[in-house]
C-alpha cells in the first residue's frame, strides 16, 4: 500500500469529501469544510486511489510541525469504505509528518496499544416506545419534570441567539464557533435546537450535527433555570422521539466524567470507545509548544 502525504494546497477537496461520504466510518469532523475551520491548513495522508484517508491536523512552531486534535473534533484517524486493519492503521501512523502528536483516532481504528476513551451512542432504530424502556428512572423523572414545567422544544433557532446564549452561560469562547455554525447550517448538517420556558425564554440550547446516519451532540448549553427545570432532558427526548424508528445513531460525544457519562447512559446509551495515540515531543521543545 502506497500512502502519500498531501500538503493542504494539494488536497482534492471534492474527492476527499466523496471518500468521507462513502466511508463506513465517515464522521462529520473529517469533512473538508469542517477541517478548514477547526484546523486551517490541515494536511492529509491518502492512498493513491483515495480509498483510505487520514486528516493530519498540523501546526508549526519554530518551523517544526506538531499534530494536535482540533477543537470540536472528537474523532479523526483513518477513514474508508474498505476494511481498516491494525496493519493499515499502523502504516498511516508511521507516515505522520511529525515527531510529536496526540491524536484521537475514530471508533473503528481499533489499536490495542492506544488509550481508549469512552463515547456513548444510542441506536434509534426502534420505535420510541421501545427505546424509552431503557431509560433510567432518573431520566424519566427529569423528562416528566420538564413536562410539568411546560417546557417546549424549538428548532432552527437563530445562530446569533445560540452563540450569545452559549458564550454567556458556558463562559467559553471558540474563535471558530460562528464560522462553524454558519457553514454547518449552509451545508444542512448543523442544527440548532432550544428549550423555552413557559414565558418563551431560552433556557437551554444544543448545536447538533446530522451526517450520514449519525446525530452528534456537539455543543450543549443550559442556564441555571434550564438546569433546574431539566431542559436538556427535554431537548434530547424530543430528538429521540422525532428520529426514532430510523437507522440513526445518536452520538453523545463522551464522556469520561462520571456524572456526564451517567447522564448519557440514562438514555440507554452504550459505550463505543475511540482510540488516542500519543508521541511526546522532543525534549528541546518541552515548554515551548
mmCIF file with all atom_site columns, N, CA and C in Angstrom, residues 8 31 49 62 68-69 71 74 80 106 113 123 125-126 129 140 156 188 199 201 207 214 217 240 244 271 273-274 287:
data_model
loop_
_atom_site.group_PDB
_atom_site.id
_atom_site.type_symbol
_atom_site.label_atom_id
_atom_site.label_alt_id
_atom_site.label_comp_id
_atom_site.label_asym_id
_atom_site.label_entity_id
_atom_site.label_seq_id
_atom_site.pdbx_PDB_ins_code
_atom_site.Cartn_x
_atom_site.Cartn_y
_atom_site.Cartn_z
_atom_site.occupancy
_atom_site.B_iso_or_equiv
_atom_site.pdbx_formal_charge
_atom_site.auth_seq_id
_atom_site.auth_comp_id
_atom_site.auth_asym_id
_atom_site.auth_atom_id
_atom_site.pdbx_PDB_model_num
ATOM 1  N N  . UNK A 1 8   ? -1.781  21.014 2.251  1.00 0.00 ? 8   UNK A N  1
ATOM 2  C CA . UNK A 1 8   ? -3.162  21.499 2.146  1.00 0.00 ? 8   UNK A CA 1
ATOM 3  C C  . UNK A 1 8   ? -3.538  21.878 0.707  1.00 0.00 ? 8   UNK A C  1
ATOM 4  N N  . UNK A 1 31  ? -14.992 16.035 7.252  1.00 0.00 ? 31  UNK A N  1
ATOM 5  C CA . UNK A 1 31  ? -15.352 16.728 6.018  1.00 0.00 ? 31  UNK A CA 1
ATOM 6  C C  . UNK A 1 31  ? -14.410 17.907 5.795  1.00 0.00 ? 31  UNK A C  1
ATOM 7  N N  . UNK A 1 49  ? -5.499  5.724  -4.559 1.00 0.00 ? 49  UNK A N  1
ATOM 8  C CA . UNK A 1 49  ? -6.859  5.647  -5.072 1.00 0.00 ? 49  UNK A CA 1
ATOM 9  C C  . UNK A 1 49  ? -7.878  6.376  -4.185 1.00 0.00 ? 49  UNK A C  1
ATOM 10 N N  . UNK A 1 62  ? 8.338   27.389 15.537 1.00 0.00 ? 62  UNK A N  1
ATOM 11 C CA . UNK A 1 62  ? 9.770   27.381 15.209 1.00 0.00 ? 62  UNK A CA 1
ATOM 12 C C  . UNK A 1 62  ? 10.009  26.541 13.953 1.00 0.00 ? 62  UNK A C  1
ATOM 13 N N  . UNK A 1 68  ? -1.975  18.045 16.726 1.00 0.00 ? 68  UNK A N  1
ATOM 14 C CA . UNK A 1 68  ? -2.820  18.104 17.906 1.00 0.00 ? 68  UNK A CA 1
ATOM 15 C C  . UNK A 1 68  ? -4.285  18.030 17.480 1.00 0.00 ? 68  UNK A C  1
ATOM 16 N N  . UNK A 1 69  ? -5.092  17.343 18.254 1.00 0.00 ? 69  UNK A N  1
ATOM 17 C CA . UNK A 1 69  ? -6.508  17.203 17.923 1.00 0.00 ? 69  UNK A CA 1
ATOM 18 C C  . UNK A 1 69  ? -7.196  18.561 17.926 1.00 0.00 ? 69  UNK A C  1
ATOM 19 N N  . UNK A 1 71  ? -10.094 21.491 18.189 1.00 0.00 ? 71  UNK A N  1
ATOM 20 C CA . UNK A 1 71  ? -11.283 21.711 19.000 1.00 0.00 ? 71  UNK A CA 1
ATOM 21 C C  . UNK A 1 71  ? -12.528 21.251 18.236 1.00 0.00 ? 71  UNK A C  1
ATOM 22 N N  . UNK A 1 74  ? -14.028 15.397 17.958 1.00 0.00 ? 74  UNK A N  1
ATOM 23 C CA . UNK A 1 74  ? -13.710 14.319 18.887 1.00 0.00 ? 74  UNK A CA 1
ATOM 24 C C  . UNK A 1 74  ? -12.887 13.210 18.260 1.00 0.00 ? 74  UNK A C  1
ATOM 25 N N  . UNK A 1 80  ? -12.442 4.856  5.649  1.00 0.00 ? 80  UNK A N  1
ATOM 26 C CA . UNK A 1 80  ? -12.506 4.091  4.407  1.00 0.00 ? 80  UNK A CA 1
ATOM 27 C C  . UNK A 1 80  ? -13.815 3.311  4.310  1.00 0.00 ? 80  UNK A C  1
ATOM 28 N N  . UNK A 1 106 ? -10.645 7.206  15.327 1.00 0.00 ? 106 UNK A N  1
ATOM 29 C CA . UNK A 1 106 ? -12.084 7.017  15.450 1.00 0.00 ? 106 UNK A CA 1
ATOM 30 C C  . UNK A 1 106 ? -12.434 5.630  15.985 1.00 0.00 ? 106 UNK A C  1
ATOM 31 N N  . UNK A 1 113 ? -2.747  -0.990 21.619 1.00 0.00 ? 113 UNK A N  1
ATOM 32 C CA . UNK A 1 113 ? -1.759  -0.187 22.335 1.00 0.00 ? 113 UNK A CA 1
ATOM 33 C C  . UNK A 1 113 ? -2.207  1.259  22.553 1.00 0.00 ? 113 UNK A C  1
ATOM 34 N N  . UNK A 1 123 ? -28.652 3.700  19.563 1.00 0.00 ? 123 UNK A N  1
ATOM 35 C CA . UNK A 1 123 ? -29.303 3.364  18.301 1.00 0.00 ? 123 UNK A CA 1
ATOM 36 C C  . UNK A 1 123 ? -30.776 3.751  18.383 1.00 0.00 ? 123 UNK A C  1
ATOM 37 N N  . UNK A 1 125 ? -33.062 2.860  16.034 1.00 0.00 ? 125 UNK A N  1
ATOM 38 C CA . UNK A 1 125 ? -33.740 2.073  15.004 1.00 0.00 ? 125 UNK A CA 1
ATOM 39 C C  . UNK A 1 125 ? -34.986 1.338  15.510 1.00 0.00 ? 125 UNK A C  1
ATOM 40 N N  . UNK A 1 126 ? -35.396 1.639  16.735 1.00 0.00 ? 126 UNK A N  1
ATOM 41 C CA . UNK A 1 126 ? -36.617 1.045  17.287 1.00 0.00 ? 126 UNK A CA 1
ATOM 42 C C  . UNK A 1 126 ? -37.669 2.127  17.505 1.00 0.00 ? 126 UNK A C  1
ATOM 43 N N  . UNK A 1 129 ? -41.416 4.014  21.816 1.00 0.00 ? 129 UNK A N  1
ATOM 44 C CA . UNK A 1 129 ? -41.958 3.281  22.966 1.00 0.00 ? 129 UNK A CA 1
ATOM 45 C C  . UNK A 1 129 ? -41.029 2.156  23.413 1.00 0.00 ? 129 UNK A C  1
ATOM 46 N N  . UNK A 1 140 ? -36.334 9.386  33.308 1.00 0.00 ? 140 UNK A N  1
ATOM 47 C CA . UNK A 1 140 ? -37.789 9.512  33.165 1.00 0.00 ? 140 UNK A CA 1
ATOM 48 C C  . UNK A 1 140 ? -38.333 10.594 34.094 1.00 0.00 ? 140 UNK A C  1
ATOM 49 N N  . UNK A 1 156 ? -34.267 25.217 14.747 1.00 0.00 ? 156 UNK A N  1
ATOM 50 C CA . UNK A 1 156 ? -33.819 26.302 13.861 1.00 0.00 ? 156 UNK A CA 1
ATOM 51 C C  . UNK A 1 156 ? -33.793 27.654 14.559 1.00 0.00 ? 156 UNK A C  1
ATOM 52 N N  . UNK A 1 188 ? -26.458 22.172 5.618  1.00 0.00 ? 188 UNK A N  1
ATOM 53 C CA . UNK A 1 188 ? -27.601 21.404 6.161  1.00 0.00 ? 188 UNK A CA 1
ATOM 54 C C  . UNK A 1 188 ? -27.127 20.227 7.004  1.00 0.00 ? 188 UNK A C  1
ATOM 55 N N  . UNK A 1 199 ? -42.514 31.249 29.634 1.00 0.00 ? 199 UNK A N  1
ATOM 56 C CA . UNK A 1 199 ? -42.522 32.658 29.219 1.00 0.00 ? 199 UNK A CA 1
ATOM 57 C C  . UNK A 1 199 ? -41.766 32.864 27.909 1.00 0.00 ? 199 UNK A C  1
ATOM 58 N N  . UNK A 1 201 ? -38.712 32.094 27.197 1.00 0.00 ? 201 UNK A N  1
ATOM 59 C CA . UNK A 1 201 ? -37.304 32.443 27.366 1.00 0.00 ? 201 UNK A CA 1
ATOM 60 C C  . UNK A 1 201 ? -36.446 31.213 27.073 1.00 0.00 ? 201 UNK A C  1
ATOM 61 N N  . UNK A 1 207 ? -26.352 22.653 19.730 1.00 0.00 ? 207 UNK A N  1
ATOM 62 C CA . UNK A 1 207 ? -25.970 22.541 18.320 1.00 0.00 ? 207 UNK A CA 1
ATOM 63 C C  . UNK A 1 207 ? -25.615 21.080 18.089 1.00 0.00 ? 207 UNK A C  1
ATOM 64 N N  . UNK A 1 214 ? -25.710 9.540  11.510 1.00 0.00 ? 214 UNK A N  1
ATOM 65 C CA . UNK A 1 214 ? -25.250 9.855  12.871 1.00 0.00 ? 214 UNK A CA 1
ATOM 66 C C  . UNK A 1 214 ? -25.645 11.282 13.271 1.00 0.00 ? 214 UNK A C  1
ATOM 67 N N  . UNK A 1 217 ? -24.141 15.072 19.279 1.00 0.00 ? 217 UNK A N  1
ATOM 68 C CA . UNK A 1 217 ? -24.421 16.028 20.349 1.00 0.00 ? 217 UNK A CA 1
ATOM 69 C C  . UNK A 1 217 ? -23.187 16.932 20.473 1.00 0.00 ? 217 UNK A C  1
ATOM 70 N N  . UNK A 1 240 ? -34.837 12.243 20.181 1.00 0.00 ? 240 UNK A N  1
ATOM 71 C CA . UNK A 1 240 ? -35.042 10.793 20.119 1.00 0.00 ? 240 UNK A CA 1
ATOM 72 C C  . UNK A 1 240 ? -36.427 10.477 19.570 1.00 0.00 ? 240 UNK A C  1
ATOM 73 N N  . UNK A 1 244 ? -36.735 8.427  16.096 1.00 0.00 ? 244 UNK A N  1
ATOM 74 C CA . UNK A 1 244 ? -36.871 7.005  16.411 1.00 0.00 ? 244 UNK A CA 1
ATOM 75 C C  . UNK A 1 244 ? -37.456 6.243  15.227 1.00 0.00 ? 244 UNK A C  1
ATOM 76 N N  . UNK A 1 271 ? -21.431 2.305  25.458 1.00 0.00 ? 271 UNK A N  1
ATOM 77 C CA . UNK A 1 271 ? -20.088 2.793  25.169 1.00 0.00 ? 271 UNK A CA 1
ATOM 78 C C  . UNK A 1 271 ? -19.555 2.248  23.847 1.00 0.00 ? 271 UNK A C  1
ATOM 79 N N  . UNK A 1 273 ? -16.058 3.035  22.326 1.00 0.00 ? 273 UNK A N  1
ATOM 80 C CA . UNK A 1 273 ? -14.841 3.810  22.578 1.00 0.00 ? 273 UNK A CA 1
ATOM 81 C C  . UNK A 1 273 ? -14.133 4.261  21.302 1.00 0.00 ? 273 UNK A C  1
ATOM 82 N N  . UNK A 1 274 ? -13.343 5.318  21.455 1.00 0.00 ? 274 UNK A N  1
ATOM 83 C CA . UNK A 1 274 ? -12.419 5.722  20.404 1.00 0.00 ? 274 UNK A CA 1
ATOM 84 C C  . UNK A 1 274 ? -11.013 5.646  20.979 1.00 0.00 ? 274 UNK A C  1
ATOM 85 N N  . UNK A 1 287 ? 7.894   22.819 26.974 1.00 0.00 ? 287 UNK A N  1
ATOM 86 C CA . UNK A 1 287 ? 7.682   24.169 27.478 1.00 0.00 ? 287 UNK A CA 1
ATOM 87 C C  . UNK A 1 287 ? 7.611   25.228 26.398 1.00 0.00 ? 287 UNK A C  1
#
